[in-house]
CSV table of N, CA, C and O in Angstrom, one decimal:
chain,number,residue,atom,x,y,z
P,529,UNK,N,11.4,2.7,11.0
P,529,UNK,CA,12.1,2.5,9.8
P,529,UNK,C,11.4,1.5,8.9
P,529,UNK,O,11.0,0.5,9.3
P,530,UNK,N,11.4,1.8,7.5
P,530,UNK,CA,10.8,0.9,6.6
P,530,UNK,C,11.6,-0.4,6.4
P,530,UNK,O,12.8,-0.3,6.5
P,531,UNK,N,11.0,-1.4,6.0
P,531,UNK,CA,11.6,-2.7,5.6
P,531,UNK,C,11.7,-2.8,4.1
P,531,UNK,O,10.7,-2.5,3.4
P,532,UNK,N,12.8,-3.1,3.5
P,532,UNK,CA,13.0,-3.2,2.1
P,532,UNK,C,13.5,-4.7,1.8
P,532,UNK,O,14.2,-5.3,2.5
P,533,UNK,N,13.0,-5.1,0.6
P,533,UNK,CA,13.4,-6.5,0.1
P,533,UNK,C,14.4,-6.3,-0.9
P,533,UNK,O,14.3,-5.4,-1.8
P,534,UNK,N,15.5,-7.1,-0.9
P,534,UNK,CA,16.6,-7.1,-1.8
P,534,UNK,C,16.8,-8.5,-2.4
P,534,UNK,O,16.5,-9.5,-1.8
P,535,UNK,N,17.4,-8.5,-3.6
P,535,UNK,CA,17.8,-9.7,-4.3
P,535,UNK,C,19.3,-9.5,-4.7
P,535,UNK,O,19.6,-8.5,-5.4
P,536,UNK,N,20.1,-10.5,-4.4
P,536,UNK,CA,21.5,-10.5,-4.8
P,536,UNK,C,21.6,-10.7,-6.3
P,536,UNK,O,21.0,-11.6,-6.9
P,537,UNK,N,22.5,-9.9,-6.9
P,537,UNK,CA,22.6,-10.0,-8.4
P,537,UNK,C,23.5,-11.3,-8.8
P,537,UNK,O,23.4,-11.7,-9.9
P,538,UNK,N,24.2,-11.8,-7.8
P,538,UNK,CA,25.1,-13.0,-8.1
P,538,UNK,C,24.5,-14.3,-7.6
P,538,UNK,O,24.2,-15.2,-8.4
P,539,UNK,N,24.2,-14.4,-6.3
P,539,UNK,CA,23.7,-15.7,-5.8
P,539,UNK,C,22.2,-15.8,-5.7
P,539,UNK,O,21.7,-16.8,-5.3
P,540,UNK,N,21.5,-14.7,-6.0
P,540,UNK,CA,20.0,-14.7,-6.0
P,540,UNK,C,19.4,-14.8,-4.7
P,540,UNK,O,18.2,-15.2,-4.6
P,541,UNK,N,20.2,-14.6,-3.6
P,541,UNK,CA,19.6,-14.6,-2.2
P,541,UNK,C,18.6,-13.5,-2.1
P,541,UNK,O,18.9,-12.4,-2.5
P,542,UNK,N,17.4,-13.8,-1.6
P,542,UNK,CA,16.4,-12.7,-1.3
P,542,UNK,C,16.3,-12.5,0.2
P,542,UNK,O,16.2,-13.5,0.9
P,543,UNK,N,16.4,-11.3,0.6
P,543,UNK,CA,16.4,-11.0,2.0
P,543,UNK,C,15.8,-9.6,2.2
P,543,UNK,O,15.6,-8.8,1.3
P,544,UNK,N,15.4,-9.3,3.5
P,544,UNK,CA,14.9,-8.0,3.8
P,544,UNK,C,15.7,-7.3,4.9
P,544,UNK,O,16.3,-8.0,5.7
P,545,UNK,N,15.8,-6.0,4.8
P,545,UNK,CA,16.6,-5.2,5.7
P,545,UNK,C,15.8,-4.0,6.1
P,545,UNK,O,15.1,-3.4,5.2
P,546,UNK,N,15.9,-3.6,7.3
P,546,UNK,CA,15.2,-2.3,7.8
P,546,UNK,C,16.3,-1.2,7.8
P,546,UNK,O,17.4,-1.4,8.4
P,547,UNK,N,16.0,-0.1,7.1
P,547,UNK,CA,17.0,1.0,7.1
P,547,UNK,C,16.2,2.3,6.7
P,547,UNK,O,15.1,2.2,6.2
P,548,UNK,N,16.9,3.4,6.8
P,548,UNK,CA,16.3,4.7,6.4
P,548,UNK,C,16.1,4.7,4.9
P,548,UNK,O,16.7,4.0,4.2
P,549,UNK,N,15.2,5.6,4.5
P,549,UNK,CA,14.8,5.7,3.1
P,549,UNK,C,16.0,6.2,2.2
P,549,UNK,O,16.1,5.9,1.1
P,550,UNK,N,16.9,6.9,2.8
P,550,UNK,CA,18.1,7.4,2.1
P,550,UNK,C,19.3,6.5,2.1
P,550,UNK,O,20.3,6.8,1.4
P,551,UNK,N,19.3,5.4,2.8
P,551,UNK,CA,20.4,4.5,2.8
P,551,UNK,C,20.6,3.8,1.5
P,551,UNK,O,19.7,3.6,0.7
P,552,UNK,N,21.9,3.5,1.1
P,552,UNK,CA,22.2,2.8,-0.1
P,552,UNK,C,21.9,1.3,0.0
P,552,UNK,O,21.7,0.8,1.1
P,553,UNK,N,21.8,0.7,-1.1
P,553,UNK,CA,21.6,-0.8,-1.1
P,553,UNK,C,22.7,-1.5,-0.4
P,553,UNK,O,23.8,-1.2,-0.6
P,554,UNK,N,22.3,-2.4,0.5
P,554,UNK,CA,23.3,-3.2,1.2
P,554,UNK,C,24.0,-4.3,0.3
P,554,UNK,O,23.4,-4.6,-0.7
P,555,UNK,N,25.1,-4.7,0.7
P,555,UNK,CA,25.7,-5.9,0.0
P,555,UNK,C,25.0,-7.1,0.4
P,555,UNK,O,24.4,-7.2,1.5
P,556,UNK,N,25.1,-8.2,-0.4
P,556,UNK,CA,24.4,-9.5,-0.1
P,556,UNK,C,25.0,-10.0,1.2
P,556,UNK,O,26.2,-10.0,1.5
P,557,UNK,N,24.0,-10.6,2.0
P,557,UNK,CA,24.4,-11.1,3.3
P,557,UNK,C,25.2,-12.4,3.2
P,557,UNK,O,26.0,-12.8,4.1
P,558,UNK,N,25.0,-13.1,2.0
P,558,UNK,CA,25.7,-14.4,1.9
P,558,UNK,C,27.1,-14.3,1.1
P,558,UNK,O,28.1,-14.8,1.6
P,559,UNK,N,27.1,-13.5,0.0
P,559,UNK,CA,28.3,-13.5,-0.8
P,559,UNK,C,29.0,-12.1,-0.9
P,559,UNK,O,30.1,-12.0,-1.4
P,560,UNK,N,28.3,-11.1,-0.4
P,560,UNK,CA,28.9,-9.7,-0.4
P,560,UNK,C,28.7,-9.0,-1.7
P,560,UNK,O,29.2,-7.9,-1.9
P,561,UNK,N,28.0,-9.6,-2.7
P,561,UNK,CA,27.9,-8.9,-4.0
P,561,UNK,C,26.8,-7.8,-3.9
P,561,UNK,O,26.1,-7.6,-2.9
P,562,UNK,N,26.7,-7.1,-5.0
P,562,UNK,CA,25.7,-6.0,-5.1
P,562,UNK,C,24.3,-6.6,-5.1
P,562,UNK,O,24.0,-7.8,-5.4
P,563,UNK,N,23.3,-5.8,-4.7
P,563,UNK,CA,21.9,-6.2,-4.6
P,563,UNK,C,21.0,-5.2,-5.3
P,563,UNK,O,21.4,-4.1,-5.6
P,564,UNK,N,19.8,-5.7,-5.7
P,564,UNK,CA,18.8,-4.8,-6.3
P,564,UNK,C,17.6,-4.8,-5.4
P,564,UNK,O,17.2,-5.8,-4.8
P,565,UNK,N,17.0,-3.7,-5.2
P,565,UNK,CA,15.8,-3.5,-4.4
P,565,UNK,C,14.6,-4.2,-5.2
P,565,UNK,O,14.5,-4.0,-6.4
P,566,UNK,N,13.8,-5.0,-4.5
P,566,UNK,CA,12.7,-5.6,-5.1
P,566,UNK,C,11.4,-4.8,-4.8
P,566,UNK,O,11.2,-4.5,-3.6
P,567,UNK,N,10.7,-4.5,-5.8
P,567,UNK,CA,9.4,-3.7,-5.6
P,567,UNK,C,8.3,-4.7,-5.5
P,567,UNK,O,8.0,-5.5,-6.4
P,568,UNK,N,7.7,-4.8,-4.3
P,568,UNK,CA,6.5,-5.7,-4.1
P,568,UNK,C,5.3,-4.9,-4.1
P,568,UNK,O,5.2,-3.7,-3.7
P,569,UNK,N,4.2,-5.4,-4.7
P,569,UNK,CA,2.9,-4.7,-4.7
P,569,UNK,C,2.1,-5.0,-3.5
P,569,UNK,O,2.3,-6.1,-2.9
P,570,UNK,N,1.3,-4.1,-3.1
P,570,UNK,CA,0.4,-4.4,-1.9
P,570,UNK,C,-0.6,-5.4,-2.2
P,570,UNK,O,-1.0,-5.6,-3.4
P,571,UNK,N,-1.0,-6.2,-1.3
P,571,UNK,CA,-2.0,-7.3,-1.5
P,571,UNK,C,-3.3,-6.7,-1.8
P,571,UNK,O,-3.7,-5.6,-1.3
P,572,UNK,N,-4.1,-7.4,-2.6
P,572,UNK,CA,-5.4,-6.9,-2.9
P,572,UNK,C,-6.3,-7.1,-1.7
P,572,UNK,O,-6.2,-8.1,-1.0
P,573,UNK,N,-7.2,-6.1,-1.5
P,573,UNK,CA,-8.1,-6.2,-0.4
P,573,UNK,C,-9.5,-6.7,-0.9
P,573,UNK,O,-10.0,-6.1,-1.8
P,574,UNK,N,-10.0,-7.7,-0.3
P,574,UNK,CA,-11.3,-8.2,-0.7
P,574,UNK,C,-12.1,-8.5,0.6
P,574,UNK,O,-11.5,-8.6,1.7
P,575,UNK,N,-13.4,-8.7,0.4
P,575,UNK,CA,-14.2,-9.2,1.5
P,575,UNK,C,-14.4,-8.1,2.6
P,575,UNK,O,-14.6,-6.9,2.3
P,576,UNK,N,-14.4,-8.5,3.8
P,576,UNK,CA,-14.7,-7.6,4.9
P,576,UNK,C,-13.7,-6.4,5.1
P,576,UNK,O,-14.1,-5.3,5.4
P,577,UNK,N,-12.5,-6.7,4.8
P,577,UNK,CA,-11.5,-5.6,4.9
P,577,UNK,C,-11.7,-4.5,3.9
P,577,UNK,O,-11.7,-3.4,4.2
P,578,UNK,N,-12.1,-4.9,2.6
P,578,UNK,CA,-12.4,-3.9,1.6
P,578,UNK,C,-13.6,-3.2,1.9
P,578,UNK,O,-13.7,-1.9,1.8
P,579,UNK,N,-14.6,-3.8,2.5
P,579,UNK,CA,-15.9,-3.2,2.8
P,579,UNK,C,-15.6,-2.2,4.0
P,579,UNK,O,-16.1,-1.1,3.9
P,580,UNK,N,-14.8,-2.6,4.9
P,580,UNK,CA,-14.5,-1.6,6.0
P,580,UNK,C,-13.7,-0.4,5.5
P,580,UNK,O,-13.9,0.7,6.0
P,581,UNK,N,-12.8,-0.6,4.6
P,581,UNK,CA,-12.0,0.5,4.0
P,581,UNK,C,-13.0,1.4,3.3
P,581,UNK,O,-12.9,2.6,3.4
P,582,UNK,N,-13.9,0.8,2.5
P,582,UNK,CA,-14.9,1.7,1.8
P,582,UNK,C,-15.8,2.5,2.7
P,582,UNK,O,-16.0,3.7,2.5
P,583,UNK,N,-16.2,1.9,3.8
P,583,UNK,CA,-17.0,2.6,4.8
P,583,UNK,C,-16.2,3.7,5.5
P,583,UNK,O,-16.7,4.8,5.7
P,584,UNK,N,-14.9,3.5,5.7
P,584,UNK,CA,-14.1,4.5,6.3
P,584,UNK,C,-13.9,5.7,5.4
P,584,UNK,O,-14.0,6.8,5.8
P,585,UNK,N,-13.7,5.4,4.1
P,585,UNK,CA,-13.5,6.4,3.1
P,585,UNK,C,-14.8,7.2,3.0
P,585,UNK,O,-14.8,8.4,2.8
P,586,UNK,N,-15.9,6.5,3.0
P,586,UNK,CA,-17.2,7.2,2.8
P,586,UNK,C,-17.5,8.1,4.0
P,586,UNK,O,-18.0,9.2,3.9
P,587,UNK,N,-17.0,7.7,5.2
P,587,UNK,CA,-17.2,8.5,6.4
P,587,UNK,C,-16.4,9.8,6.4
P,587,UNK,O,-16.8,10.8,7.1
P,588,UNK,N,-15.4,9.9,5.6
P,588,UNK,CA,-14.6,11.1,5.5
P,588,UNK,C,-15.1,12.1,4.4
P,588,UNK,O,-14.6,13.2,4.4
P,589,UNK,N,-16.1,11.7,3.6
P,589,UNK,CA,-16.6,12.5,2.6
P,589,UNK,C,-17.5,13.6,3.3
P,589,UNK,O,-18.0,13.4,4.4
P,590,UNK,N,-17.6,14.8,2.7
P,590,UNK,CA,-18.4,15.9,3.2
P,590,UNK,C,-19.9,15.4,3.4
P,590,UNK,O,-20.4,14.7,2.5
P,591,UNK,N,-20.5,15.8,4.4
P,591,UNK,CA,-21.9,15.5,4.7
P,591,UNK,C,-22.8,16.3,3.7
P,591,UNK,O,-22.6,17.4,3.4
P,592,UNK,N,-23.9,15.6,3.3
P,592,UNK,CA,-24.8,16.2,2.3
P,592,UNK,C,-26.1,16.6,3.1
P,592,UNK,O,-26.6,15.9,3.9
P,593,UNK,N,-26.6,17.7,2.7
P,593,UNK,CA,-27.9,18.2,3.2
P,593,UNK,C,-29.0,17.3,2.6
P,593,UNK,O,-29.4,17.4,1.5
P,594,UNK,N,-29.4,16.3,3.4
P,594,UNK,CA,-30.3,15.2,2.9
P,594,UNK,C,-31.7,15.8,2.5
P,594,UNK,O,-32.3,15.3,1.6
P,595,UNK,N,-32.2,16.8,3.1
P,595,UNK,CA,-33.5,17.4,2.8
P,595,UNK,C,-33.6,18.0,1.4
P,595,UNK,O,-34.6,17.9,0.7
P,596,UNK,N,-32.5,18.6,0.9
P,596,UNK,CA,-32.5,19.2,-0.3
P,596,UNK,C,-31.6,18.5,-1.4
P,596,UNK,O,-31.4,19.1,-2.5
P,597,UNK,N,-31.2,17.3,-1.1
P,597,UNK,CA,-30.3,16.6,-2.0
P,597,UNK,C,-31.0,16.0,-3.2
P,597,UNK,O,-32.1,15.3,-3.0
P,598,UNK,N,-30.5,16.1,-4.4
P,598,UNK,CA,-31.0,15.5,-5.6
P,598,UNK,C,-29.9,14.6,-6.1
P,598,UNK,O,-28.8,15.0,-6.3
P,599,UNK,N,-30.3,13.3,-6.4
P,599,UNK,CA,-29.3,12.3,-6.8
P,599,UNK,C,-28.9,12.6,-8.3
P,599,UNK,O,-29.8,12.5,-9.2
P,600,UNK,N,-27.7,13.0,-8.6
P,600,UNK,CA,-27.3,13.2,-9.9
P,600,UNK,C,-26.4,12.1,-10.4
P,600,UNK,O,-26.1,11.1,-9.7
P,601,UNK,N,-25.9,12.2,-11.6
P,601,UNK,CA,-25.0,11.2,-12.2
P,601,UNK,C,-23.7,11.0,-11.3
P,601,UNK,O,-23.1,12.0,-10.9
P,602,UNK,N,-23.4,9.8,-10.9
P,602,UNK,CA,-22.2,9.6,-10.1
P,602,UNK,C,-22.4,9.8,-8.7
P,602,UNK,O,-21.4,9.9,-7.9
P,603,UNK,N,-23.6,10.0,-8.2
P,603,UNK,CA,-23.9,10.3,-6.8
P,603,UNK,C,-23.4,9.1,-6.0
P,603,UNK,O,-23.8,8.0,-6.3
P,604,UNK,N,-22.6,9.4,-5.0
P,604,UNK,CA,-22.1,8.3,-4.2
P,604,UNK,C,-22.7,8.3,-2.8
P,604,UNK,O,-22.1,7.7,-1.9
P,605,UNK,N,-23.8,8.9,-2.6
P,605,UNK,CA,-24.3,9.1,-1.2
P,605,UNK,C,-25.0,7.8,-0.6
P,605,UNK,O,-25.2,7.7,0.6
P,606,UNK,N,-25.2,6.8,-1.4
P,606,UNK,CA,-25.8,5.5,-1.0
P,606,UNK,C,-27.2,5.6,-0.4
P,606,UNK,O,-27.6,4.8,0.3
P,607,UNK,N,-27.9,6.7,-0.7
P,607,UNK,CA,-29.2,6.9,-0.1
P,607,UNK,C,-30.3,6.9,-1.2
P,607,UNK,O,-31.3,7.5,-1.1
P,608,UNK,N,-30.0,6.2,-2.3
P,608,UNK,CA,-31.1,6.1,-3.3
P,608,UNK,C,-31.5,4.7,-3.6
P,608,UNK,O,-31.2,3.7,-3.0
């Protein structure tokens, strides 16, 4: 089950709850008021993690016939 972050509209308590994707917003754990789902962005990936992700994505690309390959605009084969 995914974890969702919520913010109380009255007392501004921020908390997280695990529930199914179709469940409605829970009431505030402190005061019982309505809550709003908080949308958090994913953290930026830098350094070794980003490099590893790039290598993994590159490994999923179709293999190129290296003997007959010509590097064109936007070639991403990393062999030039």
